[in-house]
Coordinates of C-alpha atoms and ligand atoms in Angstrom, one line a residue:
M358 CA 0.0 0.0 0.0
S359 CA 1.4 3.4 -0.9
L360 CA 1.3 6.4 1.4
P361 CA 1.2 9.9 -0.1
P362 CA 4.5 10.9 -1.7
Q363 CA 5.9 14.3 -0.7
A364 CA 4.3 16.8 -3.0
E365 CA 5.2 15.0 -6.3
L366 CA 3.2 16.5 -9.0
F367 CA 2.3 15.4 -12.5
A368 CA 2.9 17.9 -15.3
D369 CA -0.6 19.3 -15.1
G370 CA -0.3 19.9 -11.3
A371 CA -2.2 16.8 -10.2
L372 CA -0.6 15.2 -7.1
R373 CA 0.8 11.7 -7.0
G374 CA -1.7 10.3 -4.5
G375 CA -1.5 7.8 -1.7
W376 CA -3.4 4.9 -0.4
W377 CA -3.5 2.5 -3.3
H378 CA -2.1 -0.9 -4.4
V379 CA -1.6 -2.7 -7.7
A380 CA -4.3 -5.3 -8.3
E381 CA -3.0 -6.6 -11.6
P382 CA -0.6 -5.1 -14.2
G383 CA -1.9 -1.6 -14.9
R384 CA -5.0 -1.8 -12.6
I385 CA -4.9 -0.2 -9.2
V386 CA -7.2 -0.3 -6.2
C387 CA -7.8 2.8 -4.1
D388 CA -7.4 2.1 -0.4
L389 CA -8.5 5.6 0.9
C390 CA -12.1 4.8 1.5
P391 CA -14.2 1.7 2.0
R392 CA -15.5 1.9 -1.6
E393 CA -12.2 0.4 -2.8
C394 CA -12.5 1.6 -6.4
S395 CA -10.7 -0.6 -8.8
L396 CA -9.3 1.5 -11.6
K397 CA -7.8 0.6 -14.9
P398 CA -5.6 3.3 -16.7
G399 CA -7.6 6.4 -17.3
D400 CA -10.4 5.5 -14.9
R401 CA -11.6 7.8 -12.2
G402 CA -13.0 6.6 -8.9
F403 CA -16.5 7.2 -7.6
C404 CA -15.4 10.5 -6.1
F405 CA -14.2 11.5 -9.6
V406 CA -11.1 13.4 -8.3
R407 CA -8.8 10.3 -7.9
E408 CA -7.7 8.6 -11.0
N409 CA -5.4 5.9 -12.5
R410 CA -2.6 7.8 -14.4
D411 CA -0.5 5.1 -16.1
G412 CA -0.7 2.8 -13.2
E413 CA -0.3 5.4 -10.4
M414 CA -2.9 7.2 -8.3
A415 CA -3.4 10.9 -9.1
L416 CA -5.4 13.4 -7.1
S417 CA -6.6 16.1 -9.5
T418 CA -7.7 18.6 -6.9
F419 CA -4.4 19.2 -5.1
G420 CA -4.0 22.9 -4.6
R421 CA -7.4 23.7 -6.1
S422 CA -10.5 24.9 -4.3
T423 CA -13.9 26.3 -5.0
G424 CA -13.1 29.5 -3.1
F425 CA -12.4 30.6 0.4
C426 CA -14.7 32.2 3.0
I427 CA -14.4 33.1 6.6
D428 CA -17.3 31.7 8.6
P429 CA -18.1 31.5 12.3
I430 CA -16.9 28.2 13.8
E431 CA -20.5 27.5 14.9
K432 CA -21.4 27.1 11.3
K433 CA -19.4 23.9 10.8
P434 CA -21.1 23.2 13.3
L435 CA -18.7 23.1 16.2
N436 CA -20.1 24.6 19.4
H437 CA -17.3 23.6 21.8
F438 CA -14.3 24.5 19.8
Y439 CA -13.2 28.1 20.5
P440 CA -16.7 29.6 20.3
G441 CA -17.2 32.8 18.5
T442 CA -13.9 32.5 16.5
P443 CA -13.5 32.9 12.7
V444 CA -12.6 29.8 10.6
L445 CA -11.2 30.1 7.1
S446 CA -13.3 27.5 5.1
F447 CA -12.7 25.9 1.8
G448 CA -13.5 22.8 -0.3
T449 CA -12.6 21.3 -3.6
A450 CA -14.7 19.0 -5.8
G451 CA -16.0 15.5 -5.6
C452 CA -17.3 13.2 -2.9
N453 CA -17.1 9.5 -1.9
L454 CA -20.7 9.3 -0.9
G455 CA -23.7 9.6 -3.1
C456 CA -26.3 11.3 -0.8
Q457 CA -29.6 11.9 -2.6
F458 CA -30.2 14.8 -0.2
C459 CA -26.8 16.4 -0.6
Q460 CA -27.0 20.1 0.4
N461 CA -23.7 21.0 -1.4
W462 CA -24.3 18.9 -4.6
D463 CA -22.9 21.5 -7.0
I464 CA -19.5 21.1 -5.3
S465 CA -19.6 17.5 -4.2
K466 CA -20.9 16.3 -7.6
S467 CA -18.8 18.7 -9.6
R468 CA -16.9 17.1 -12.5
E469 CA -15.5 20.4 -13.7
V470 CA -12.4 20.5 -11.5
A471 CA -10.3 22.7 -13.8
R472 CA -12.9 25.3 -14.3
L473 CA -14.3 25.5 -10.7
S474 CA -11.1 25.8 -8.9
E475 CA -9.1 28.6 -7.3
V476 CA -5.4 27.8 -6.8
A477 CA -3.9 28.0 -3.4
T478 CA -1.0 26.1 -1.8
P479 CA -1.1 24.8 1.8
E480 CA 1.4 27.6 2.8
M481 CA -0.8 30.3 1.2
I482 CA -3.8 29.1 3.0
A483 CA -2.1 29.0 6.4
A484 CA -0.7 32.5 5.7
A485 CA -4.1 33.8 4.8
A486 CA -5.7 32.4 7.9
Q487 CA -3.0 34.2 10.0
E488 CA -3.5 37.5 8.2
H489 CA -7.2 37.4 8.7
G490 CA -7.0 36.5 12.4
C491 CA -8.6 33.1 11.9
R492 CA -8.3 30.6 14.8
S493 CA -8.7 27.6 12.5
V494 CA -9.0 26.4 8.9
A495 CA -11.9 24.1 7.9
Y496 CA -11.8 21.5 5.2
T497 CA -15.5 21.5 4.3
Y498 CA -18.2 22.0 1.6
N499 CA -17.2 18.6 0.1
D500 CA -15.7 15.7 2.1
P501 CA -12.0 16.3 2.6
I502 CA -11.3 12.6 2.8
V503 CA -11.3 12.4 -1.0
W504 CA -8.6 15.2 -1.0
A505 CA -6.8 13.9 2.0
E506 CA -3.3 14.7 0.8
Y507 CA -4.2 18.4 0.3
A508 CA -6.0 18.6 3.6
I509 CA -3.2 16.9 5.5
A510 CA -0.5 19.2 3.8
T511 CA -2.6 22.3 4.6
A512 CA -3.2 21.2 8.2
A513 CA 0.6 20.7 8.6
A514 CA 1.3 24.2 7.3
C515 CA -1.4 25.6 9.6
R516 CA 0.0 23.7 12.7
A517 CA 3.4 25.2 12.0
V518 CA 2.0 28.7 12.5
G519 CA -0.4 27.9 15.3
I520 CA -3.6 27.7 13.3
K521 CA -6.0 24.8 14.1
S522 CA -7.5 22.5 11.5
V523 CA -11.1 21.3 11.3
A524 CA -12.4 18.4 9.1
V525 CA -16.1 18.5 8.2
T526 CA -16.6 14.9 7.1
A527 CA -18.9 11.9 6.8
G528 CA -16.2 9.8 8.3
Y529 CA -16.3 7.3 5.5
I530 CA -12.6 6.4 5.5
S531 CA -10.5 3.2 5.4
P532 CA -8.7 2.1 8.6
S533 CA -5.3 2.6 6.9
A534 CA -6.0 6.3 6.1
R535 CA -7.8 7.1 9.4
A536 CA -4.8 7.8 11.5
P537 CA -2.8 9.9 9.0
F538 CA -5.8 11.9 8.1
F539 CA -7.2 12.6 11.6
H540 CA -3.9 13.0 13.3
A541 CA -3.4 16.1 11.1
M542 CA -6.7 17.5 12.5
D543 CA -7.5 19.3 15.7
A544 CA -11.2 19.0 15.5
A545 CA -13.9 17.4 13.3
N546 CA -17.6 17.4 12.8
V547 CA -18.7 13.9 11.7
D548 CA -22.0 13.6 9.8
L549 CA -23.8 10.6 11.2
K550 CA -26.5 10.5 8.5
A551 CA -28.7 7.8 10.1
F552 CA -28.6 4.8 12.3
D553 CA -29.6 2.3 9.7
E554 CA -27.5 0.3 7.2
A555 CA -30.3 0.3 4.7
F556 CA -30.5 4.1 4.7
Y557 CA -26.8 4.4 4.2
R558 CA -26.9 1.8 1.4
Q559 CA -29.9 3.1 -0.5
I560 CA -29.8 6.9 0.2
T561 CA -26.1 7.6 0.5
Y562 CA -24.6 4.6 -1.5
S563 CA -22.2 3.9 1.4
Q564 CA -22.2 2.0 4.7
L565 CA -22.9 2.8 8.3
Q566 CA -20.3 0.6 10.0
P567 CA -17.1 2.4 8.8
V568 CA -18.6 5.6 10.0
L569 CA -19.2 4.1 13.5
D570 CA -15.7 2.7 13.4
T571 CA -14.4 6.3 12.7
L572 CA -16.3 7.7 15.7
T573 CA -15.0 5.0 18.1
W574 CA -11.5 5.5 16.7
L575 CA -11.7 9.2 17.2
K576 CA -12.9 8.7 20.8
N577 CA -10.4 6.0 21.8
E578 CA -7.3 6.6 19.7
S579 CA -7.0 10.3 19.0
D580 CA -7.0 13.7 20.7
V581 CA -9.2 15.2 18.0
W582 CA -12.1 17.2 19.4
F583 CA -15.2 16.1 17.6
E584 CA -18.9 16.7 17.4
I585 CA -21.7 14.8 15.6
T586 CA -24.3 16.2 13.2
N587 CA -27.4 14.3 12.2
L588 CA -29.5 15.8 9.3
V589 CA -33.0 14.9 10.2
I590 CA -35.0 14.1 7.1
P591 CA -38.8 13.7 7.2
D592 CA -39.9 10.1 6.6
A593 CA -36.3 8.9 6.1
N594 CA -34.4 8.9 9.3
D595 CA -36.7 10.7 11.8
G596 CA -38.2 7.6 13.4
E597 CA -38.2 7.8 17.2
D598 CA -36.8 4.2 17.5
D599 CA -33.9 5.0 15.1
L600 CA -33.1 8.2 16.9
R601 CA -33.2 6.5 20.3
R602 CA -30.9 3.7 19.1
M603 CA -28.5 6.2 17.6
C604 CA -28.3 8.2 20.9
D605 CA -27.9 4.9 22.8
W606 CA -25.0 4.0 20.6
I607 CA -23.3 7.4 20.9
L608 CA -23.7 7.2 24.7
Q609 CA -22.1 3.8 24.9
H610 CA -19.3 4.1 22.4
V611 CA -18.5 7.8 22.4
G612 CA -19.7 9.0 25.7
D613 CA -22.2 11.6 27.0
S614 CA -20.1 14.7 26.5
V615 CA -19.9 14.6 22.7
P616 CA -22.1 17.5 21.3
V617 CA -24.8 16.3 19.0
H618 CA -26.4 18.6 16.4
F619 CA -29.8 17.8 14.9
S620 CA -30.1 19.8 11.8
A621 CA -33.1 20.6 9.6
F622 CA -33.2 19.2 6.1
H623 CA -34.3 21.3 3.1
P624 CA -35.4 19.7 -0.2
D625 CA -32.3 19.5 -2.5
F626 CA -30.6 17.6 -5.3
R627 CA -32.4 14.3 -5.8
M628 CA -34.6 14.5 -2.7
Q629 CA -37.2 17.2 -3.6
D630 CA -40.2 15.1 -2.7
R631 CA -40.5 16.0 0.9
P632 CA -40.8 19.1 3.0
R633 CA -38.3 20.8 5.3
T634 CA -37.9 19.2 8.6
P635 CA -40.6 20.5 11.0
H636 CA -39.2 22.3 14.0
A637 CA -41.2 19.9 16.2
T638 CA -39.3 16.9 14.8
L639 CA -36.0 18.5 15.8
L640 CA -37.3 19.1 19.3
K641 CA -38.4 15.5 19.5
A642 CA -34.9 14.4 18.5
Y643 CA -33.5 16.9 21.1
E644 CA -35.7 15.5 23.8
I645 CA -34.8 11.9 23.0
A646 CA -31.1 12.6 23.1
R647 CA -31.4 14.4 26.4
Q648 CA -33.5 11.6 27.9
Q649 CA -30.9 9.1 26.8
G650 CA -28.3 11.0 28.7
L651 CA -26.4 13.1 26.1
Q652 CA -25.3 16.3 27.8
F653 CA -24.8 18.7 24.9
V654 CA -27.6 18.6 22.3
Y655 CA -28.4 21.3 19.7
V656 CA -30.8 22.0 16.9
G657 CA -29.7 23.7 13.7
N658 CA -31.1 25.5 10.6
V659 CA -34.0 26.9 12.6
N660 CA -34.7 29.9 14.8
D661 CA -34.4 28.5 18.4
V662 CA -32.1 30.2 20.8
E663 CA -33.2 27.9 23.7
H664 CA -32.1 24.8 21.9
Q665 CA -29.0 26.3 20.3
S666 CA -27.5 27.4 23.6
T667 CA -25.2 25.5 25.9
Y668 CA -26.1 24.6 29.5
C669 CA -24.0 23.3 32.3
P670 CA -24.7 19.5 32.7
A671 CA -24.2 19.9 36.5
C672 CA -26.2 23.0 37.6
Q673 CA -28.2 23.5 34.3
G674 CA -27.1 27.1 34.2
L675 CA -26.9 28.9 30.9
L676 CA -23.2 28.9 29.7
I677 CA -23.3 30.1 26.1
E678 CA -26.3 31.7 24.5
R679 CA -26.5 31.3 20.7
N680 CA -28.8 32.7 18.1
W681 CA -27.7 30.8 15.1
Y682 CA -24.0 31.7 14.9
Q683 CA -24.2 34.8 17.1
L684 CA -23.1 34.5 20.7
G685 CA -24.9 36.2 23.5
T686 CA -24.5 35.6 27.3
Y687 CA -21.2 33.8 28.0
Q688 CA -20.8 32.2 31.4
L689 CA -17.6 30.2 31.0
Q690 CA -14.4 30.9 32.7
S691 CA -11.9 29.3 30.5
D692 CA -13.4 25.7 30.3
R693 CA -15.4 25.9 33.6
C694 CA -19.0 26.8 34.4
A695 CA -19.0 30.3 35.9
H696 CA -22.0 29.2 38.1
C697 CA -20.7 26.0 39.7
N698 CA -17.1 25.5 38.4
T699 CA -17.8 22.2 36.6
Q700 CA -15.4 21.5 33.8
I701 CA -17.1 21.7 30.4
A702 CA -15.9 19.3 27.6
G703 CA -14.4 21.1 24.6
H704 CA -11.7 23.6 23.8
F705 CA -12.2 27.1 25.0
D706 CA -10.1 30.3 25.1
E707 CA -10.2 32.5 28.2
H708 CA -12.7 34.8 26.3
P709 CA -15.0 33.9 23.4
G710 CA -14.3 35.2 19.9
T711 CA -16.3 38.1 18.5
W712 CA -16.7 37.1 14.9
G713 CA -20.5 36.9 15.1
R714 CA -22.5 35.6 12.2
Q715 CA -20.7 37.3 9.3
R716 CA -19.5 35.5 6.3
Q717 CA -16.6 37.0 4.4
P718 CA -15.2 35.7 1.1
V719 CA -11.4 35.8 0.8
R720 CA -9.3 35.9 -2.2
I721 CA -6.2 33.8 -1.2
A722 CA -4.1 34.0 -4.4
A723 CA -4.0 37.8 -4.3
Q724 CA -2.7 38.0 -0.7
T725 CA 0.3 35.8 -0.5
P726 CA 3.6 35.6 -2.4
Q727 CA 3.5 33.3 -5.4
S728 CA 7.1 32.4 -4.7
Q729 CA 5.8 30.0 -2.0
S730 CA 3.7 28.2 -4.6
S731 CA 4.3 24.7 -5.7
I732 CA 1.5 25.0 -8.3
P733 CA 2.5 25.3 -12.0
A734 CA 2.4 28.9 -13.3
D735 CA -0.3 28.2 -15.9
R736 CA -2.7 27.4 -13.1
R737 CA -2.2 30.7 -11.3
T738 CA -3.9 32.8 -13.9
E739 CA -6.7 34.8 -12.5
A740 CA -10.1 34.4 -14.2
T741 CA -11.3 37.0 -16.6
V742 CA -14.6 38.4 -15.6
S743 CA -17.2 37.9 -18.3
I744 CA -20.6 37.6 -16.7
Q745 CA -23.4 37.3 -19.2
E746 CA -26.8 38.9 -19.1
E747 CA -29.6 36.5 -18.6
S748 CA -32.6 38.6 -18.0
M749 CA -33.8 41.8 -16.4
S750 CA -37.2 42.9 -15.3
T751 CA -37.8 46.6 -16.0
R752 CA -40.8 47.6 -13.9
A753 CA -39.4 49.9 -11.3
T754 CA -41.5 52.2 -9.2
N755 CA -43.8 51.3 -6.3
T756 CA -47.0 52.3 -8.0
T757 CA -46.2 53.2 -11.5
P758 CA -44.4 50.6 -13.6
I759 CA -41.9 52.1 -16.0
E760 CA -39.8 50.8 -18.7
L761 CA -36.0 51.2 -18.5
S762 CA -34.4 52.3 -21.7
A763 CA -31.9 49.9 -23.3
P764 CA -28.9 51.9 -22.0
Q765 CA -30.4 51.9 -18.5
R766 CA -30.9 48.2 -18.6
R767 CA -27.3 47.7 -19.8
A768 CA -26.1 50.0 -17.0
V769 CA -28.0 48.2 -14.3
H770 CA -26.8 44.8 -15.5
Q771 CA -23.2 46.1 -15.7
V772 CA -23.4 47.4 -12.1
A773 CA -24.7 44.0 -10.9
C774 CA -21.9 42.2 -12.7
E775 CA -19.2 44.5 -11.4
V776 CA -20.4 44.2 -7.8
L777 CA -20.6 40.5 -8.0
A778 CA -17.1 40.3 -9.4
A779 CA -15.7 42.7 -6.9
T780 CA -17.3 41.0 -3.9
T781 CA -16.1 37.6 -5.0
K782 CA -12.6 38.9 -5.4
G783 CA -12.6 40.8 -2.1
R784 CA -12.1 44.3 -3.7
S785 CA -14.2 47.4 -3.9
P786 CA -16.5 47.8 -6.9
N787 CA -15.2 50.2 -9.5
L788 CA -18.2 52.3 -10.3
S789 CA -16.7 55.7 -10.6
D790 CA -17.0 55.9 -14.4
M791 CA -20.4 54.3 -14.5
D792 CA -23.0 56.1 -16.5
W793 CA -26.4 55.0 -15.2
H794 CA -28.3 57.0 -17.8
G795 CA -30.5 58.2 -15.0
A796 CA -31.5 54.8 -13.7
D797 CA -29.8 55.2 -10.4
K798 CA -32.3 58.0 -9.4
L799 CA -35.3 55.8 -9.9
S800 CA -37.2 54.4 -6.9
V801 CA -37.9 50.8 -6.4
M802 CA -39.3 48.7 -3.5
G803 CA -36.4 46.3 -3.7
A804 CA -34.2 44.2 -6.1
F805 CA -33.0 40.7 -6.5
V806 CA -29.9 39.5 -8.3
T807 CA -30.1 35.9 -9.5
V808 CA -27.0 34.0 -10.6
K809 CA -27.1 30.8 -12.5
R810 CA -24.4 28.5 -13.9
H811 CA -25.6 26.1 -16.6
E812 CA -29.2 26.6 -15.6
R813 CA -28.3 25.8 -12.0
L814 CA -28.9 28.4 -9.3
R815 CA -25.6 29.7 -7.8
G816 CA -27.1 32.5 -5.7
C817 CA -30.2 34.7 -5.4
C818 CA -30.5 37.3 -2.7
G819 CA -32.2 40.7 -2.6
T820 CA -33.2 43.7 -0.7
L821 CA -36.8 44.8 -0.2
G822 CA -39.5 46.2 2.0
Q823 CA -39.2 50.0 1.6
V824 CA -38.8 52.6 -1.1
M825 CA -35.2 52.9 -2.0
S826 CA -33.0 54.1 -4.9
L827 CA -32.5 51.6 -7.6
S828 CA -28.7 51.9 -7.2
E829 CA -28.9 51.1 -3.5
A830 CA -31.2 48.1 -4.1
V831 CA -29.0 46.6 -6.9
L832 CA -25.7 47.1 -5.1
G833 CA -27.0 45.5 -1.9
A834 CA -28.6 42.6 -3.8
A835 CA -25.5 41.8 -5.8
Q836 CA -23.2 41.9 -2.8
R837 CA -25.4 39.5 -0.8
T838 CA -25.8 37.2 -3.8
A839 CA -22.1 36.9 -4.2
S840 CA -21.3 35.9 -0.7
D841 CA -24.3 35.5 1.6
D842 CA -26.8 33.1 0.1
P843 CA -27.1 30.7 3.0
R844 CA -28.1 27.8 0.7
L845 CA -25.0 27.9 -1.5
P846 CA -21.2 28.4 -1.2
P847 CA -20.0 31.9 -2.0
L848 CA -19.1 32.5 -5.7
S849 CA -15.6 31.7 -6.6
P850 CA -13.5 34.1 -8.9
T851 CA -12.8 31.3 -11.4
E852 CA -16.4 30.6 -12.1
L853 CA -17.3 34.2 -12.9
R854 CA -16.9 33.7 -16.6
H855 CA -19.5 30.9 -16.6
L856 CA -22.3 32.8 -14.8
H857 CA -25.5 34.2 -16.1
V858 CA -26.9 37.1 -14.2
G859 CA -30.5 38.3 -13.9
V860 CA -31.7 41.4 -12.1
T861 CA -35.3 41.8 -10.9
L862 CA -36.6 45.2 -9.7
L863 CA -39.6 45.0 -7.4
S864 CA -42.5 47.3 -7.4
D865 CA -46.3 47.5 -6.8
F866 CA -46.5 45.7 -3.5
E867 CA -50.2 45.2 -2.9
P868 CA -51.7 43.5 0.2
V869 CA -54.2 40.7 -0.7
R870 CA -57.3 41.6 1.3
V871 CA -59.5 38.7 0.5
T872 CA -59.1 35.5 2.4
G873 CA -59.5 31.7 2.0
R874 CA -59.5 30.3 -1.5
N875 CA -60.5 33.7 -3.0
R876 CA -56.8 34.5 -2.7
I877 CA -56.1 32.2 -5.7
D878 CA -57.9 34.7 -7.9
A879 CA -55.8 37.6 -6.6
V880 CA -52.7 36.0 -8.0
T881 CA -51.7 36.2 -11.7
V882 CA -49.0 33.8 -12.6
G883 CA -46.4 35.5 -14.8
Q884 CA -47.2 38.9 -13.4
H885 CA -47.1 38.6 -9.7
G886 CA -44.5 37.6 -7.2
L887 CA -45.6 36.6 -3.7
R888 CA -44.5 37.6 -0.2
I889 CA -46.0 35.9 2.8
A890 CA -45.6 36.5 6.5
R891 CA -47.0 35.1 9.7
G892 CA -45.4 35.5 13.1
E893 CA -41.6 35.0 12.8
H894 CA -42.0 33.2 9.4
A895 CA -41.7 35.1 6.1
G896 CA -41.0 34.1 2.5
L897 CA -40.8 35.5 -0.9
L898 CA -40.9 34.1 -4.4
L899 CA -40.2 36.1 -7.6
P900 CA -42.7 36.0 -10.4
S901 CA -40.3 34.1 -12.7
V902 CA -40.2 31.1 -10.2
A903 CA -43.9 30.2 -10.9
V904 CA -43.3 30.5 -14.7
D905 CA -40.1 28.5 -14.7
N906 CA -41.7 25.7 -12.7
G907 CA -45.0 25.7 -14.6
W908 CA -47.0 26.3 -11.4
D909 CA -50.6 27.5 -11.2
A910 CA -51.7 30.1 -8.7
E911 CA -52.6 27.6 -6.0
T912 CA -49.3 25.8 -6.3
F913 CA -47.4 29.1 -6.2
L914 CA -49.2 30.0 -2.9
Q915 CA -48.3 26.6 -1.5
Q916 CA -44.7 27.0 -2.5
V917 CA -44.3 30.4 -0.9
C918 CA -45.7 28.9 2.3
R919 CA -42.9 26.2 2.1
K920 CA -40.3 28.9 1.5
A921 CA -41.5 30.6 4.7
K922 CA -41.6 27.3 6.6
L923 CA -45.3 27.6 7.1
P924 CA -47.9 24.8 6.5
V925 CA -48.8 24.6 2.8
T926 CA -52.3 25.7 3.5
A927 CA -51.3 28.8 5.6
W928 CA -51.9 31.1 2.6
E929 CA -55.7 30.7 3.1
D930 CA -55.8 32.0 6.7
E931 CA -56.8 35.5 7.5
A932 CA -53.9 35.7 10.0
T933 CA -51.4 35.2 7.2
E934 CA -50.3 38.4 5.6
L935 CA -50.0 38.0 1.8
L936 CA -48.7 40.6 -0.7
T937 CA -48.4 40.5 -4.4
F938 CA -45.8 42.5 -6.2
A939 CA -44.5 43.1 -9.7
G940 CA -41.0 42.3 -10.7
Ligands
SF4_687 S1 -11.5 7.8 -2.3 FE1 -12.5 7.9 -4.3 S2 -11.3 6.6 -5.6 FE2 -10.8 6.1 -3.5 S3 -12.1 4.4 -3.0 FE3 -13.1 6.2 -2.3 S4 -14.5 6.9 -4.0 FE4 -13.0 5.4 -4.8

């Protein structure tokens, strides 16, 4: 079996990979994960990024990433690993699992390694983490096990300068690779997808037992701090018996102090046939875990400060208040409860970090000397920005729709593209010479910028709710779309040339005053967008969404309820505020 050679590169920059053996002349078997792909020359493994190059294993994603972003550590999620600190996060392409519900499928299933990737050596990443004051670097977005050599080399570079390393992984790794991979890490979040071999086999195309082996290994044979995430999927892995058996197993094999995160599913990739996880289901999982004896249990992807906060297992006092990724009350003194002095499991600084919930894209290549690079020069070229126009709605004022002239349309689109590119590259937008042809003075009720790549959504965010200038609306929407769409990774500089951009200007917000099924008649598909609100829940769908999906008015109303995490019949109720708008 071959271990990874020291940074030996093929001519195109791919790394001579490790963990493989020769099965017969020319054919090699990958020993990195339990899938054990058998590859003849030219074949790629299930993960797509490891391949047989003339009888040797090659890793095609060494030194390449989908882009870098600074996140709160709580987003990984890790709640007991230096709370409140920033973590420099990145991923590459490919995955060794085939989850039908994958929430990062555009990365994990990417087969466009060369076009997707930003180039950064391990040393550049460590230096960037230092420059930005990050406590750690996270190997995330796609499973770092399939790019183990890159993750290990980066972790070593980080350790040399005092930066911690965090693996966000499904834990599907072979015994021979487990120690080299995890010994390079300081912390991990392991995704335990279910407690059922049939679920693993049918829904993720993998196996449960190797994941359990990884968890027991981490507990018994490493110093890695780890937490467990379980994505709770309606009618798939949310049975009470399964949840109880899982918690029992965790308690017996990993102990009561490992934090467990129950996270809400949203329909994605090949699992669009079921709703988001109800909040009540997460609370049921939370209660089961607490009843079974787990000390630190959290719910994720929902608004729930009570169940996202940390409590002392001895005195039950509030230790760390969390609202999503934002810390509030902090009652830890180093690693001890400030109320009763009980030691709390995890890694804590004397004081919490103050990063908050922000998400900041970072351009690595522009910040560190290229002389440190071991990447071939032809792969360092920065992408040319060439974002293409897809569409633009031209109705613009609150009450009186107006038509933008062709030069105004071009100007608005140009501004959106410049702001997207600038935000993605971490620079200020260059708008000083921009001629808006008067469009910037127009008033709108909001704007959305939609970015697609090959018809797949790469980001869509907006600003709305009050009369604002068109320029303010478009600038804000483009900035958020580039970096803040919570459903998708931030845009990467190298994908800019492949993106199509649409701008939608919002106007004519009208409350729907009728109730019940009469509301169907108040909605005109193709003309109206919908905004719905009830209590803390609110959602919005642009007019084009109904058209693109071929929905009738009733389906459109049901879907906007889903978007707002409301029951699909909530649109009928008088207590639900419904507005139509033009866009
Ligand atoms: S790491 Fe990739 S190539 Fe290796 S066994 Fe797993 S899926 Fe196959």
